[in-house]
PDB file of C-alpha atoms in Angstrom:
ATOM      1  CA  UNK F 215      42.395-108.473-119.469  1.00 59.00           C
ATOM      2  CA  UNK F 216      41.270-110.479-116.389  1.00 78.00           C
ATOM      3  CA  UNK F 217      41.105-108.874-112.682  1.00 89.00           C
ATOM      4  CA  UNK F 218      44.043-109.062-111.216  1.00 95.00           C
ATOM      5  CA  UNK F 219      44.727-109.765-107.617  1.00 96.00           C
ATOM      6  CA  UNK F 220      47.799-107.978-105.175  1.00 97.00           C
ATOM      7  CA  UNK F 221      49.927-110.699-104.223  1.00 97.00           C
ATOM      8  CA  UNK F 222      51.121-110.479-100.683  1.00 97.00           C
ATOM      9  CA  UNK F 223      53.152-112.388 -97.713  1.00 97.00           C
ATOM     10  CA  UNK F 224      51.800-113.367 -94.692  1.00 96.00           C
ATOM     11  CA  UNK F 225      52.306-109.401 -93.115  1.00 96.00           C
ATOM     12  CA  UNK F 226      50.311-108.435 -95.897  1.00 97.00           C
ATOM     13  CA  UNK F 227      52.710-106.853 -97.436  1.00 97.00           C
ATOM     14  CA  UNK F 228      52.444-106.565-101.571  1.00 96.00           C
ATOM     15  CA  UNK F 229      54.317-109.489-103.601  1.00 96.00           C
ATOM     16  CA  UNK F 230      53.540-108.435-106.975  1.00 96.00           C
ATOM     17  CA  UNK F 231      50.292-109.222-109.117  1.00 96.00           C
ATOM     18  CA  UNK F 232      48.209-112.323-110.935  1.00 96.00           C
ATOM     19  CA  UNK F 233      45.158-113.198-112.715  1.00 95.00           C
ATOM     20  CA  UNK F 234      42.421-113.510-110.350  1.00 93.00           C
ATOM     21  CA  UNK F 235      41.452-117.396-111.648  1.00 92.00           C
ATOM     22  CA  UNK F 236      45.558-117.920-111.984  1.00 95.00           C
ATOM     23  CA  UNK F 237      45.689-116.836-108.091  1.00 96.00           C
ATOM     24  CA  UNK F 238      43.083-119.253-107.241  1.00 93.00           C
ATOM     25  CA  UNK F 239      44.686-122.119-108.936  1.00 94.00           C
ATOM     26  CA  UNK F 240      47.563-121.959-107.417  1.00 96.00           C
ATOM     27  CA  UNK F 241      46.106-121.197-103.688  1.00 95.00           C
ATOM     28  CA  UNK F 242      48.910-117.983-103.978  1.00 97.00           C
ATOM     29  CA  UNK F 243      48.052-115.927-100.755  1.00 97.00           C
ATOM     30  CA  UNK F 244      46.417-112.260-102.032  1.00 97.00           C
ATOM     31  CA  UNK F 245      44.490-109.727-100.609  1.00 98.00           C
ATOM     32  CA  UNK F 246      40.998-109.347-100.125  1.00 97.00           C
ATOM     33  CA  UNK F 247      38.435-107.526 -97.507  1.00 97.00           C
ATOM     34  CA  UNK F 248      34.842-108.360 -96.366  1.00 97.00           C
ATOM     35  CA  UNK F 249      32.350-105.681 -95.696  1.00 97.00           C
ATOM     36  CA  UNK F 250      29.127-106.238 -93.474  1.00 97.00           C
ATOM     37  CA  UNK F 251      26.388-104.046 -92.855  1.00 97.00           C
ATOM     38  CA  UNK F 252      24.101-103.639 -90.194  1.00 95.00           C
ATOM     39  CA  UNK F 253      20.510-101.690 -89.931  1.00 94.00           C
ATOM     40  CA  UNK F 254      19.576-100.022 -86.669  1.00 92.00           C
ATOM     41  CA  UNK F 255      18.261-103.357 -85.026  1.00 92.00           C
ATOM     42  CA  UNK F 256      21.828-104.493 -85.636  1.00 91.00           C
ATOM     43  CA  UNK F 257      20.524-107.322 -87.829  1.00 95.00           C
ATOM     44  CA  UNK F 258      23.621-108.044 -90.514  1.00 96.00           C
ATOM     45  CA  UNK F 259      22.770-107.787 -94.084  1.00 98.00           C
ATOM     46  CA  UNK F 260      23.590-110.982 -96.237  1.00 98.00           C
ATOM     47  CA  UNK F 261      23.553-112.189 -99.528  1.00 97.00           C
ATOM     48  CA  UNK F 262      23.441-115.363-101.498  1.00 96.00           C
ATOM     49  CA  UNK F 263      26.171-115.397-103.646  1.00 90.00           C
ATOM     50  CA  UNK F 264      24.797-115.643-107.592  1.00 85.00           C
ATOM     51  CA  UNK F 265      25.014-118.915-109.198  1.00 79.00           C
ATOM     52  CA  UNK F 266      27.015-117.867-111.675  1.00 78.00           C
ATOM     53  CA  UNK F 267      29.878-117.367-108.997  1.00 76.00           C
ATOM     54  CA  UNK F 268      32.851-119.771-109.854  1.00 69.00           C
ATOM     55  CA  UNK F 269      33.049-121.019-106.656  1.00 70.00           C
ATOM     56  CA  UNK F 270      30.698-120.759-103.122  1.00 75.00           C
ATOM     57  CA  UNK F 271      28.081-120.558-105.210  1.00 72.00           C
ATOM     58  CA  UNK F 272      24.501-120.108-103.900  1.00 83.00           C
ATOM     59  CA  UNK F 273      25.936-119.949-100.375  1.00 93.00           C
ATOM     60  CA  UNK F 274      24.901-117.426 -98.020  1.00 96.00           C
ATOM     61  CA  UNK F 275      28.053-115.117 -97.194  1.00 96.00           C
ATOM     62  CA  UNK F 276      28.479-110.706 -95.676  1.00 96.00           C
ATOM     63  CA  UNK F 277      26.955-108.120 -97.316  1.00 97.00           C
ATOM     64  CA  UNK F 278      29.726-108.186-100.241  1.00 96.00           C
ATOM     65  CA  UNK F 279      33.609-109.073-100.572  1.00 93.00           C
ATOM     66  CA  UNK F 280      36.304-108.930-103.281  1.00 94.00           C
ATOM     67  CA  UNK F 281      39.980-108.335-103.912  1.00 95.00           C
ATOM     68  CA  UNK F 282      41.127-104.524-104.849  1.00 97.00           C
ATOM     69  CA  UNK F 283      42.819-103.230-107.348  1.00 95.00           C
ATOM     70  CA  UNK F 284      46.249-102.518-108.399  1.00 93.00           C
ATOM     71  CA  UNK F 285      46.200 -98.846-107.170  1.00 93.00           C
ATOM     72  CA  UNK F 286      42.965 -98.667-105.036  1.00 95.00           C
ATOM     73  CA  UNK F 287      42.757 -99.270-101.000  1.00 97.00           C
ATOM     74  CA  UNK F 288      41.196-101.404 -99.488  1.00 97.00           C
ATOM     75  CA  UNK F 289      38.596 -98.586 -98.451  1.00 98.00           C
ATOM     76  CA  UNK F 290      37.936 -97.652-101.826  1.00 97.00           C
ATOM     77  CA  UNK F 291      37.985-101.206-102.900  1.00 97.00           C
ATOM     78  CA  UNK F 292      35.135-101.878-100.497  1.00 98.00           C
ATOM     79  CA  UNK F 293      32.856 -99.091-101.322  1.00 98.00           C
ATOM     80  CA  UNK F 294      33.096 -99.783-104.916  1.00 97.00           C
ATOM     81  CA  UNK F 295      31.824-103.241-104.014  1.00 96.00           C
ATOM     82  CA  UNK F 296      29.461-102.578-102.214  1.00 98.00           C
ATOM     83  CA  UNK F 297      27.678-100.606-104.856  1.00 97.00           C
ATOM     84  CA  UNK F 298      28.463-103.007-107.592  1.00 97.00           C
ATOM     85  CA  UNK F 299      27.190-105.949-105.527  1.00 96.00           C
ATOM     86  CA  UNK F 300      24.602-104.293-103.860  1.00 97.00           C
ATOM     87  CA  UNK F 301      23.532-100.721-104.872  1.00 97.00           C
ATOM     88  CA  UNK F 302      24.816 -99.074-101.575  1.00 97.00           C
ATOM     89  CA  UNK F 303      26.548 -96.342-100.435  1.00 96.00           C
ATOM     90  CA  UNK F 304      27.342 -95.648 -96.785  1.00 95.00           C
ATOM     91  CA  UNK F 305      30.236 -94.910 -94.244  1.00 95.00           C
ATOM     92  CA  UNK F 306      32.560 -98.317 -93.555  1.00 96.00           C
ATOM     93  CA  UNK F 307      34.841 -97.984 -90.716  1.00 95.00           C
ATOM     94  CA  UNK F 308      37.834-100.720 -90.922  1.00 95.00           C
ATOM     95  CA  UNK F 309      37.904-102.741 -88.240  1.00 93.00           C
ATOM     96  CA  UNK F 310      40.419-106.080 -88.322  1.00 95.00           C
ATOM     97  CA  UNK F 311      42.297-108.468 -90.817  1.00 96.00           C
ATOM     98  CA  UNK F 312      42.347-112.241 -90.871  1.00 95.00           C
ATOM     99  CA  UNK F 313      44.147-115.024 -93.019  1.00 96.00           C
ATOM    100  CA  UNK F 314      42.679-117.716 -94.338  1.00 94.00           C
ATOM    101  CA  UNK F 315      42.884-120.957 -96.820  1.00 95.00           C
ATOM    102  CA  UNK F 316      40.000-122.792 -98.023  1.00 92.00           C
ATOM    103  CA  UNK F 317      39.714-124.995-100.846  1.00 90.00           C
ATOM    104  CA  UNK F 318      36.476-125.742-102.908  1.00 85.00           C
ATOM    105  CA  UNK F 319      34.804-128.622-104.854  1.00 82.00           C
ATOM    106  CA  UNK F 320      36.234-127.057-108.209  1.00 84.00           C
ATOM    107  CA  UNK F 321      39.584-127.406-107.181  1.00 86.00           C
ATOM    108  CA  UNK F 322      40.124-123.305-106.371  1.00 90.00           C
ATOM    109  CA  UNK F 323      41.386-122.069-103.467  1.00 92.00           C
ATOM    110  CA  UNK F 324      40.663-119.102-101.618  1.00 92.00           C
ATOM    111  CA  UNK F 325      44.236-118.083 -99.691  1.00 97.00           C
ATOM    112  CA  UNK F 326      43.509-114.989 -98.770  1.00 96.00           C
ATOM    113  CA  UNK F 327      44.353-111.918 -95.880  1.00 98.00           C
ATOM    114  CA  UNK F 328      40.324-110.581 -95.648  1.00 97.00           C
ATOM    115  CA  UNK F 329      40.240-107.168 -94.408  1.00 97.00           C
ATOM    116  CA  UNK F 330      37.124-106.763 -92.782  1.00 97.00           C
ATOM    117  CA  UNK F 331      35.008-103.097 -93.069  1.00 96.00           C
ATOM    118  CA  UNK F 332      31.702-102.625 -90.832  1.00 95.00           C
ATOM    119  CA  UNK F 333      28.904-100.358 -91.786  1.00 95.00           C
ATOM    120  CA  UNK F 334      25.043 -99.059 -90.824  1.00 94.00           C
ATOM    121  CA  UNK F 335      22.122 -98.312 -93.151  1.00 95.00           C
ATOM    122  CA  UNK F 336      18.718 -98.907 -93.204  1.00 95.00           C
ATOM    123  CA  UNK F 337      18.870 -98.447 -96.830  1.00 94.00           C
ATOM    124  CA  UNK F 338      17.505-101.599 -98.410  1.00 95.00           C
ATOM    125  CA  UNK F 339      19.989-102.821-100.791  1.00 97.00           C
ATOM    126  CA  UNK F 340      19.351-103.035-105.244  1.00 96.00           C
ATOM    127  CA  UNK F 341      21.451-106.243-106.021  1.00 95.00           C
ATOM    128  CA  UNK F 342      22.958-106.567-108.817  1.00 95.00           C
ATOM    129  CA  UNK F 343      21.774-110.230-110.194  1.00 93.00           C
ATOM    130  CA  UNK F 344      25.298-111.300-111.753  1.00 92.00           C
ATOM    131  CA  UNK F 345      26.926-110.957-108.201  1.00 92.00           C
ATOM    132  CA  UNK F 346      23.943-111.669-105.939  1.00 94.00           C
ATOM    133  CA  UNK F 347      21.082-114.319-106.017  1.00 95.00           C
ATOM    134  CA  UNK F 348      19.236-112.776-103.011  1.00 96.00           C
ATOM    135  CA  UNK F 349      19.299-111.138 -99.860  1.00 97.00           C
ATOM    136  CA  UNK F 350      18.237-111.401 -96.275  1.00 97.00           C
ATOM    137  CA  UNK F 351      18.884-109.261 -92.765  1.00 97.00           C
ATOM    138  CA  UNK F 352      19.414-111.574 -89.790  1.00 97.00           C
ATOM    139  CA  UNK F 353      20.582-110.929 -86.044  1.00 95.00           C
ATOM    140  CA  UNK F 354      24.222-111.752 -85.000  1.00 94.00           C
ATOM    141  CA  UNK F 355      22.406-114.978 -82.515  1.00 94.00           C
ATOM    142  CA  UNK F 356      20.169-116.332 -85.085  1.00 96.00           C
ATOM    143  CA  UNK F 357      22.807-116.549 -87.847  1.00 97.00           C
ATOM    144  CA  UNK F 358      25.700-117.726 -85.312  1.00 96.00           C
ATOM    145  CA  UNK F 359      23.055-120.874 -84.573  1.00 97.00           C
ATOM    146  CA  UNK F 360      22.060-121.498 -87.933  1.00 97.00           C
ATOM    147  CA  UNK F 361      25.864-121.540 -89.046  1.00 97.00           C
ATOM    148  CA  UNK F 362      26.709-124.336 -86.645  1.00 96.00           C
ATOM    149  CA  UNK F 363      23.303-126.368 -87.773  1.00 97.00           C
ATOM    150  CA  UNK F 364      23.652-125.946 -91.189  1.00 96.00           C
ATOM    151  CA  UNK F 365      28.004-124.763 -92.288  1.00 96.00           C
ATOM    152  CA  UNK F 366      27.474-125.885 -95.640  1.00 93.00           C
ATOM    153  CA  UNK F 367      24.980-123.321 -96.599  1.00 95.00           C
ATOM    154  CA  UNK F 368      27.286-120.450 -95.621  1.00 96.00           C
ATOM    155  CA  UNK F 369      31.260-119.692 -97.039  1.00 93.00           C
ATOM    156  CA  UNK F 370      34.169-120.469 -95.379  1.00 92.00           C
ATOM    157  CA  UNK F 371      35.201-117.070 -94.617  1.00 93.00           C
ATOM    158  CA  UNK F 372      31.734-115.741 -92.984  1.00 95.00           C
ATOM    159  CA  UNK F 373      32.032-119.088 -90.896  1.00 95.00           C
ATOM    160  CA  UNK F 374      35.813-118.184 -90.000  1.00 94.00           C
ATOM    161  CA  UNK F 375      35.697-114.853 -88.991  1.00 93.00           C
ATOM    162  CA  UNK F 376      32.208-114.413 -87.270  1.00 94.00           C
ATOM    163  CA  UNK F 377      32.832-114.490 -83.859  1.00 92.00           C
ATOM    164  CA  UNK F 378      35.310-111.602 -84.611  1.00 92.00           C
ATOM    165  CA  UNK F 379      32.324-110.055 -86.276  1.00 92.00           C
ATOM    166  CA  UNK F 380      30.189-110.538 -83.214  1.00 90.00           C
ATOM    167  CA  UNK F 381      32.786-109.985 -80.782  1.00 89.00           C
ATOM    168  CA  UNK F 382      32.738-105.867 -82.047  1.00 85.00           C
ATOM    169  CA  UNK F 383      29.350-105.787 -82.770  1.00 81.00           C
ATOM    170  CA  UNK F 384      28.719-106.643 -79.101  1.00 67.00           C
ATOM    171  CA  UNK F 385      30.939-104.751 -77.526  1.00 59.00           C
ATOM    172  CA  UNK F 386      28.975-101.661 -78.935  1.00 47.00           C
ATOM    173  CA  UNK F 387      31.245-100.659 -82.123  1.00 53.00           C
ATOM    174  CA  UNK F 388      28.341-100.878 -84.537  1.00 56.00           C
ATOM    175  CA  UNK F 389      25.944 -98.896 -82.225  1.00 52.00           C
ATOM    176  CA  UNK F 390      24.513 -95.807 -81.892  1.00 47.00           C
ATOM    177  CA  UNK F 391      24.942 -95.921 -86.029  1.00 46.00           C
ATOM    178  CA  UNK F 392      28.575 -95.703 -86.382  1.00 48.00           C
ATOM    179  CA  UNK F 393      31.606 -97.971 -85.463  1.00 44.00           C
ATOM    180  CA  UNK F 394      34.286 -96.665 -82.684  1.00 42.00           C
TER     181      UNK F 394
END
């Protein structure tokens, strides 16, 4: 049986279920969350997404994201991920929600309310090569420029919600190793 995604309305609020590659057809809304992770200089983990991806592949994105479960929070949801994708285990704190709609090249579209989860390890991540192509650690700054010179290399919802992201990484929530 395929993944299935939780179908919701716009207040987030569960619609029912759907095939994960049915969802994306359509451009149904559904829920998903976003997790980053920071080290100790506050640089933000990233990945490349793996080419085998079936869509955003090869573009540069947070440290992991994905749609839970029938049955699992989005905490869970996001820890599980975050192993899967990238071999790591840490605390995530939960820190906002956006929506979003963006449609790719192969005709799928991402409709999605992204639950966003901030973290801190120096732990340097094992990827798993089916989900991830490759990794980097980058400041907040350096990445924010490089999005605006170069958008295409980077997904639609790390270019959406990242001056949310550095909004509350700069007003001290990632420091001193946790989030407030």
């Amino acid at each position: 049986m395929e993944e299935q995604v939780i179908l919701v309305d716009e207040e987030d609020v569960p619609k029912g279920q759907m095939d994960k590659m049915e969802a994306h057809e359509k451009g149904l809304l559904h829920r998903a969350f976003s997790v980053f992770i920071f080290n100790s200089k506050l640089e933000l983990l990233l990945q490349q997404r793996a080419m085998s991806k079936y869509h955003s592949r090869g573009l540069w994105t947070n440290t992991c994201c994905s749609h839970p479960r029938i049955g699992e929070s989005n905490m869970q949801a996001a820890k599980r991920r975050l192993m899967e994708e990238m071999g790591m285990d840490c605390e995530l704190n939960y820190l906002f929600k956006f929506a979003y709609r963006a449609t790719f090249e192969n005709g799928l579209t991402e409709h999605e309310i992204d639950h966003v989860f901030f973290g801190m390890s120096d732990k340097l991540p094992v990827i798993n090569r089916e989900e991830v192509e490759a990794f980097k650690y980058v400041d907040l700054d350096t990445l924010s420029q490089d999005i605006a010179l170069n958008p295409d290399a980077y997904t639609p919802w790390l270019r959406i919600c990242l001056n949310e992201v550095i909004a509350h990484a700069s007003t001290a929530q990632i420091k001193n190793g946790h989030t407030a």
